[in-house]
CSV table of C-alpha atoms and ligand atoms in Angstrom, one decimal:
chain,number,residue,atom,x,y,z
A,25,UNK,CA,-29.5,21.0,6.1
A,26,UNK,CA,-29.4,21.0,2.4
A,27,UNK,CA,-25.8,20.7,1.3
A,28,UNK,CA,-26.2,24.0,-0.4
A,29,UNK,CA,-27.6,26.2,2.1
A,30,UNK,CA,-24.9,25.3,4.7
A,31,UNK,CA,-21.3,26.3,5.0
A,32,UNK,CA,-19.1,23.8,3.0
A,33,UNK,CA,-18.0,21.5,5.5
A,34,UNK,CA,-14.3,20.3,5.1
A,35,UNK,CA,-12.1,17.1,7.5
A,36,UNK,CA,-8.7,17.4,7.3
A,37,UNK,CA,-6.8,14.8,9.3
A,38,UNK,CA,-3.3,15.8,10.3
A,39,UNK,CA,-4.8,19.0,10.7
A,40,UNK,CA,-1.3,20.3,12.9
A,41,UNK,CA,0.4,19.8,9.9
A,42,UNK,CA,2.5,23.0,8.3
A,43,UNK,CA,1.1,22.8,5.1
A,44,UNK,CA,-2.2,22.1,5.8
A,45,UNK,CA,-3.1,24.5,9.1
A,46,UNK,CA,-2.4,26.8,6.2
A,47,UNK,CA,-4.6,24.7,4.0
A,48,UNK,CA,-7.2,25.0,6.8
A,49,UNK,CA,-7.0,29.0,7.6
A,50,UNK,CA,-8.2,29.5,2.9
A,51,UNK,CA,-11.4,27.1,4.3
A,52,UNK,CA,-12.0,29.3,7.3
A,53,UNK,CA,-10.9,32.5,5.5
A,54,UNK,CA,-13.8,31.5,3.9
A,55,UNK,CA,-16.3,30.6,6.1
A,56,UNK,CA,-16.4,26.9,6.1
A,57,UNK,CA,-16.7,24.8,8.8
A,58,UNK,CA,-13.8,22.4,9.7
A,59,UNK,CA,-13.0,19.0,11.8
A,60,UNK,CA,-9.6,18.6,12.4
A,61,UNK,CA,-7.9,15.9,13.6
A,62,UNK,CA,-4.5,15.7,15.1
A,63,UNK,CA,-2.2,13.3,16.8
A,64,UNK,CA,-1.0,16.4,19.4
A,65,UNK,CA,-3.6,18.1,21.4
A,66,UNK,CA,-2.2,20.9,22.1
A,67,UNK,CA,-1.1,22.2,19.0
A,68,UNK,CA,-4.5,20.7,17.6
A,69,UNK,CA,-6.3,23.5,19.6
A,70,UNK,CA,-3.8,25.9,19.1
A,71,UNK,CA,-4.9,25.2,15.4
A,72,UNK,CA,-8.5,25.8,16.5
A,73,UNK,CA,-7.8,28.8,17.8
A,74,UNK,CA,-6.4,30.3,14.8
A,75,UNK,CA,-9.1,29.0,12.8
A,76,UNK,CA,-12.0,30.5,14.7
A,77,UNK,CA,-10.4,34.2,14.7
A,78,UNK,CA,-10.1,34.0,10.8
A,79,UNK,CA,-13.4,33.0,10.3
A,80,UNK,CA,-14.6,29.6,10.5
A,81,UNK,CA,-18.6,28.9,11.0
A,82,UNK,CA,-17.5,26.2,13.3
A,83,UNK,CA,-14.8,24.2,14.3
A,84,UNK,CA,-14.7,20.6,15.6
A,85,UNK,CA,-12.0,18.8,17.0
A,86,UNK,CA,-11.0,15.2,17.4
A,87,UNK,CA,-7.3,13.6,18.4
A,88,UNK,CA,-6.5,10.8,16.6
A,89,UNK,CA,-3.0,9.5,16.3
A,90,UNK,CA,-3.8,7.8,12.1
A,91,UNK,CA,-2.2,4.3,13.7
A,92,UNK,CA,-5.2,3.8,16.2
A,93,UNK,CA,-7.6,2.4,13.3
A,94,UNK,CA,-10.0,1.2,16.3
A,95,UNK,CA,-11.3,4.7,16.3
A,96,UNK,CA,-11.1,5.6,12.4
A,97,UNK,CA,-15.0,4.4,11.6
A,98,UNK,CA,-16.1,6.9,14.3
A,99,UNK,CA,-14.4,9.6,13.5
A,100,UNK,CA,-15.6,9.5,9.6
A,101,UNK,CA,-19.0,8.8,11.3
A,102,UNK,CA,-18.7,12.0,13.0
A,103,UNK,CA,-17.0,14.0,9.9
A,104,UNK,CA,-19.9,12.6,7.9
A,105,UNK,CA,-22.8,13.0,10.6
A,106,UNK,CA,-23.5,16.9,9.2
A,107,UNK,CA,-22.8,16.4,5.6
A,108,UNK,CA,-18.9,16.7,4.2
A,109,UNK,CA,-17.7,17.9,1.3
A,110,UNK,CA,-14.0,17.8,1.1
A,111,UNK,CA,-12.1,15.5,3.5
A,112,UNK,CA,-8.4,16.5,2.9
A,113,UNK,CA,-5.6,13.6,4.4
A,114,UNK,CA,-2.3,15.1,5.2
A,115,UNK,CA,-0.7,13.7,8.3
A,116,UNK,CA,2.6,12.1,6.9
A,117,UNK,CA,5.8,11.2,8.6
A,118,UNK,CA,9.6,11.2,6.9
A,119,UNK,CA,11.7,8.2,8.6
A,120,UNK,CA,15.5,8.5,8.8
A,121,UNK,CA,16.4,6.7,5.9
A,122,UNK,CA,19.5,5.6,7.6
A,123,UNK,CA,17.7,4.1,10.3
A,124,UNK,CA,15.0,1.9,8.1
A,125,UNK,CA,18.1,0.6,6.2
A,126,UNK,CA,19.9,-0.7,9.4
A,127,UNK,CA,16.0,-2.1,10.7
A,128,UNK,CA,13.5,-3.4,9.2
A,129,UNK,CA,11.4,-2.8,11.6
A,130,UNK,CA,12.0,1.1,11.4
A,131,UNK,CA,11.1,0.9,7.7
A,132,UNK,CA,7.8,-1.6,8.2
A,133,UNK,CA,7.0,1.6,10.9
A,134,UNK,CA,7.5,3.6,8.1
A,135,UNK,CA,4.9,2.2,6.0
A,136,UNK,CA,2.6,1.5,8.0
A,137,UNK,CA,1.9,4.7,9.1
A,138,UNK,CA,2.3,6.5,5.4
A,139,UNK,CA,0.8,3.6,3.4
A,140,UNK,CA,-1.0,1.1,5.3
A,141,UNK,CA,-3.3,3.1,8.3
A,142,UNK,CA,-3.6,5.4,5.4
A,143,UNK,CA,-5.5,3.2,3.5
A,144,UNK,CA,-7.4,2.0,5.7
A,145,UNK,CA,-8.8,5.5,6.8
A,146,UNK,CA,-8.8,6.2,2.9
A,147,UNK,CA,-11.4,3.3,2.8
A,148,UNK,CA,-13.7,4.2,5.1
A,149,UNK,CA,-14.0,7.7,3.9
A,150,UNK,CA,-14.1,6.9,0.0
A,151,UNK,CA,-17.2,4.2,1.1
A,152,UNK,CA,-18.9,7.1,2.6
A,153,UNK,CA,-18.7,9.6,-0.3
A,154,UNK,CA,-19.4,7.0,-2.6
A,155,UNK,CA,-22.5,5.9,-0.3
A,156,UNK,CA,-23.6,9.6,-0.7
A,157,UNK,CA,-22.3,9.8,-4.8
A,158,UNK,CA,-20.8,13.4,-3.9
A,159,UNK,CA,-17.6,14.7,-2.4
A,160,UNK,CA,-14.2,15.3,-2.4
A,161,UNK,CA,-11.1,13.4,-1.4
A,162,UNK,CA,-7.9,14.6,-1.4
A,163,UNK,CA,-4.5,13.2,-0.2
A,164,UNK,CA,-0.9,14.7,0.0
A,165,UNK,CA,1.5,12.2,-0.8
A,166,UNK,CA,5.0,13.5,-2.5
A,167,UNK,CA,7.0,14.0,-5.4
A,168,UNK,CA,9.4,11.5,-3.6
A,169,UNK,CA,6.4,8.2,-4.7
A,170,UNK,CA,7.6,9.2,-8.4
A,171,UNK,CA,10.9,7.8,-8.6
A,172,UNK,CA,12.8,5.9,-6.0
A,173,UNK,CA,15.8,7.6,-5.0
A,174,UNK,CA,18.5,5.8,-2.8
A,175,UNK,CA,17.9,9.3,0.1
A,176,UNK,CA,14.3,8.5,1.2
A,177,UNK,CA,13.3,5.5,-0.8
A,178,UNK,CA,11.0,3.8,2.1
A,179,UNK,CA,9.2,7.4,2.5
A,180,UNK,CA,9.1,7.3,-1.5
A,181,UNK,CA,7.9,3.6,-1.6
A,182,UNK,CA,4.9,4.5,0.9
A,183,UNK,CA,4.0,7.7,-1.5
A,184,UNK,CA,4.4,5.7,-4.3
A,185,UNK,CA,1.8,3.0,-3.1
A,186,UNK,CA,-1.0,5.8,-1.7
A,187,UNK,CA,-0.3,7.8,-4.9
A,188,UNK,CA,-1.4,4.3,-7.0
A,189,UNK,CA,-4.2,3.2,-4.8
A,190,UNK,CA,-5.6,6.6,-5.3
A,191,UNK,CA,-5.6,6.2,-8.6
A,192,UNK,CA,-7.0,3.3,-8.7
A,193,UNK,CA,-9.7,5.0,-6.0
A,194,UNK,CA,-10.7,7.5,-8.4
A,195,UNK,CA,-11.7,5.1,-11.3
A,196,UNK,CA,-14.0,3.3,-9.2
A,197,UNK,CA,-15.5,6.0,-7.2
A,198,UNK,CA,-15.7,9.0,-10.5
A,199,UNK,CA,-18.9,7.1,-11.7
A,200,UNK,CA,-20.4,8.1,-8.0
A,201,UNK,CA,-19.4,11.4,-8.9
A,202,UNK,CA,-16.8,11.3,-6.3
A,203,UNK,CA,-13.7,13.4,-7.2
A,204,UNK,CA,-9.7,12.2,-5.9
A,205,UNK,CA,-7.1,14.9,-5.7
A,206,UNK,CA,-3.7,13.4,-5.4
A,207,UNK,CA,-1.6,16.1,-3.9
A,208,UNK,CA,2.5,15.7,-4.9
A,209,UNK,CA,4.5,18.5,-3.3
A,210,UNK,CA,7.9,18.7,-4.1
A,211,UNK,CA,10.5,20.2,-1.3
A,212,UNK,CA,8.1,22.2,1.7
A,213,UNK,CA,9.8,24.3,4.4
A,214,UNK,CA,8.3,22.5,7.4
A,215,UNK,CA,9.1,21.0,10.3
A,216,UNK,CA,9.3,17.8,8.9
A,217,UNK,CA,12.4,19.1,6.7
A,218,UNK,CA,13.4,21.2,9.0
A,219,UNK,CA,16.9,18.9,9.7
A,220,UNK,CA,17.7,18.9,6.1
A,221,UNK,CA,19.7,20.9,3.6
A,222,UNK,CA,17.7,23.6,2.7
A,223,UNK,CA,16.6,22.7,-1.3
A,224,UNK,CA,17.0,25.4,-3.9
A,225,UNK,CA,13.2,24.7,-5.0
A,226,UNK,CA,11.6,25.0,-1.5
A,227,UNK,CA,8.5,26.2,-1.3
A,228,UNK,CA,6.8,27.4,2.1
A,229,UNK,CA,3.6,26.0,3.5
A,230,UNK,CA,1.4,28.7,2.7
A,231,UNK,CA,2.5,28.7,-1.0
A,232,UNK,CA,1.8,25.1,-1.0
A,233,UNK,CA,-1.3,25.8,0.9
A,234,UNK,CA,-3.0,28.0,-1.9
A,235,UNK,CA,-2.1,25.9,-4.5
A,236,UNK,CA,-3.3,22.8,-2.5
A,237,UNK,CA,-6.6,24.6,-2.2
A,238,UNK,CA,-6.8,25.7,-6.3
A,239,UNK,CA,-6.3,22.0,-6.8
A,240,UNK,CA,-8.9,20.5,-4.1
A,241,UNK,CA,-11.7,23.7,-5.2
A,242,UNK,CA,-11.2,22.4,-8.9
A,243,UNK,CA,-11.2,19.0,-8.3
A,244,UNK,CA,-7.9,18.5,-10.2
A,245,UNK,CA,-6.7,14.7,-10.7
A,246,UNK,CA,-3.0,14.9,-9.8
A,247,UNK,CA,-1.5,18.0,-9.1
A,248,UNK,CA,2.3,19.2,-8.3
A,249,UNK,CA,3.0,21.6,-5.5
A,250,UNK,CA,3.8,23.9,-7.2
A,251,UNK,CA,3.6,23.1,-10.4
A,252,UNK,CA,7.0,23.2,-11.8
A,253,UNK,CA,7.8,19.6,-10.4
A,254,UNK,CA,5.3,18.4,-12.7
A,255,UNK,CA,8.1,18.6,-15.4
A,256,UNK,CA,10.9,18.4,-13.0
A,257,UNK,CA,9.8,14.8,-12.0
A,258,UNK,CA,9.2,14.0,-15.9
A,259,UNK,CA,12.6,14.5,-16.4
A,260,UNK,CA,13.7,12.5,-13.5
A,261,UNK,CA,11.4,9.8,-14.4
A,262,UNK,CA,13.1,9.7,-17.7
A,263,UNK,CA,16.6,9.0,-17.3
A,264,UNK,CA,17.5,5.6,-17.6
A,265,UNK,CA,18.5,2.9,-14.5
A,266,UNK,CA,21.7,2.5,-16.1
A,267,UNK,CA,22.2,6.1,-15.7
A,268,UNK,CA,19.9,6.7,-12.7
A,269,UNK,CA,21.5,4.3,-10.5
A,270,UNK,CA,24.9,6.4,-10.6
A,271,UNK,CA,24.3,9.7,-9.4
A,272,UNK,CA,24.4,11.4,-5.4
A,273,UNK,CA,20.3,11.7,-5.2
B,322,NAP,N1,7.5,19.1,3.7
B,322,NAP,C1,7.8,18.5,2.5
B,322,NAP,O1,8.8,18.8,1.9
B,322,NAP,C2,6.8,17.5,1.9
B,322,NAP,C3,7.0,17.1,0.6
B,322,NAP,C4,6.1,16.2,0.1
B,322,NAP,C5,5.0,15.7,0.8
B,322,NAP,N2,4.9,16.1,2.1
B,322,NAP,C6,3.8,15.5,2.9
B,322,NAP,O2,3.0,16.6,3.3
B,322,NAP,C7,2.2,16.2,4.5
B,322,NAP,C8,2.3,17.2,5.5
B,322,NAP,O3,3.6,17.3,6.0
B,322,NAP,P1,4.3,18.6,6.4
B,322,NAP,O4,5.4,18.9,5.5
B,322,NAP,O5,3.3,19.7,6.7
B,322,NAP,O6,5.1,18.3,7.8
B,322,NAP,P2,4.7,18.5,9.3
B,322,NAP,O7,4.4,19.9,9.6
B,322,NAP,O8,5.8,17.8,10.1
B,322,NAP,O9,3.3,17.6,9.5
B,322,NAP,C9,3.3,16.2,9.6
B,322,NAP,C10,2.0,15.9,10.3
B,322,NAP,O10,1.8,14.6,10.4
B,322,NAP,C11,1.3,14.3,11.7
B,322,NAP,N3,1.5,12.9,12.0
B,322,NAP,C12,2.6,12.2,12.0
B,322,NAP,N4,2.4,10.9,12.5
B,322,NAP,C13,1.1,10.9,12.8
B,322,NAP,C14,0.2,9.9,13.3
B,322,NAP,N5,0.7,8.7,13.6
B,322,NAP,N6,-1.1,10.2,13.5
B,322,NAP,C15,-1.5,11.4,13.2
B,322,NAP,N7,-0.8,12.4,12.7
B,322,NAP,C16,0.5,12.1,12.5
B,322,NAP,C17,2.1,15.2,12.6
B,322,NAP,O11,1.5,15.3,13.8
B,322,NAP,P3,2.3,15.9,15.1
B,322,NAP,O12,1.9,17.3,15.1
B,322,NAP,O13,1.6,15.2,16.2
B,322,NAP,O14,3.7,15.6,14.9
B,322,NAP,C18,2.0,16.5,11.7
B,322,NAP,O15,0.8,17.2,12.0
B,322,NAP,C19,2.8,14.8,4.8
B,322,NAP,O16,1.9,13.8,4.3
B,322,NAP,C20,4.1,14.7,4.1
B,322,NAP,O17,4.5,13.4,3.8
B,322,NAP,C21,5.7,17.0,2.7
């Protein structure tokens, strides 16, 4: 079917996600049809579920833990197989910085699941939008990727590399007419934060969500979440090492 006679057709992988099964329920909202992936099956149908009561034209599911790569090429094969417009990448995991300092094999685990598998699934799908010079691709990485900070600097290093490869990504692929939307939220109330302080500039998943989906629908370059740590992370980037390297952050 002609890509504009059929409902827009949207992959979001890490589809059990907070932030983006909130993401996912704007797309069905209005009308699109979705294939999720998720590592859990469970919550991935309960995710399903929800989707197909607010509205969804269809839904497709596929597990997929991001670190099996053996079955990434069929899973973009399938995404692909009825036309895709947006494929949105949010799976993401926050190690125990504590942990990765003590083994470096807890902090290789780290970025190999943020950084490298992420990549390599980034690859595949960029090919196949570029093959078809249309498309969207958007990836949350963080805030953290902008400066590394003593707390979570493995997590930050990993954001910090997808954030630069995607940049690099959206040179190449802009001439296809391919557009990358690197997604940088700041603090989310989800479960992945859910064992630390709570931060004075939280946001929840659903406000992240809508202005996730602003971003993706307008095919912004790099965009904050919200927008406010766009000038909250200029400010951090700015301060000197010599300064930097002496404060509790
Ligand atoms: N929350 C924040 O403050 C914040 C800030 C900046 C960026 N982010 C980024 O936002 C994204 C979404 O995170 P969230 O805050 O919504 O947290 P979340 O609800 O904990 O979601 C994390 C998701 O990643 C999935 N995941 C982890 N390892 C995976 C693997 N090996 N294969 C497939 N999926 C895997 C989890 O699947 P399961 O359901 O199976 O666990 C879960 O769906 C992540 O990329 C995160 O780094 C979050």
């Amino acid at each position: 079917m002609a890509a504009e006679l059929r409902p827009r057709r949207v992959l979001i992988v890490g589809a059990t996600s907070a932030i983006a099964a909130e993401v996912a329920r704007l797309y069905a909202g209005r009308g699109a049809s979705l294939v999720l992936t998720g590592r859990n099956p469970a919550r991935l149908a309960a995710v399903e579920a929800d989707l197909r009561v607010r509205g969804a034209a269809s839904v497709e599911t596929e597990v997929l833990d991001v670190l099996d790569r053996d079955r990434h090429a069929s899973i973009v094969k399938r995404a692909f197989a009825g036309g895709l417009d947006v494929a949105l990448v949010a799976h993401g995991d926050l190690p125990d910085q504590q942990r990765c300092q003590a083994d470096p094999g807890e902090a290789a685990r780290a970025l190999e699941l943020n950084l490298v598998a992420t990549v390599e699934l980034l690859t595949l799908l960029a090919n196949e939008f570029e093959a078809r010079r249309s498309g969207t691709l958007a990836v949350i990485t963080s805030v953290a990727g902008d400066r590394g900070r003593q707390s979570n600097y493995v997590y930050g290093a990993a954001k910090a590399g997808l954030s630069v490869f995607l940049q690099g990504l959206r040179q190449r692929v802009h001439a296809a007419g391919v557009s990358v939307v690197t997604l940088k939220p700041g603090f989310v109330d989800t479960p992945m934060t859910a064992h630390l302080p709570r931060n004075p500039l939280a946001s929840s998943p659903r406000r992240a969500a809508g202005a996730i989906h602003r971003a993706i629908e307008s095919r912004r370059e790099v965009a904050y979440i919200p927008w406010f740590w766009r000038p909250v992370m200029a400010l951090i980037r700015a301060l000197p090492e010599s300064l930097f390297k002496r404060l509790q952050l």
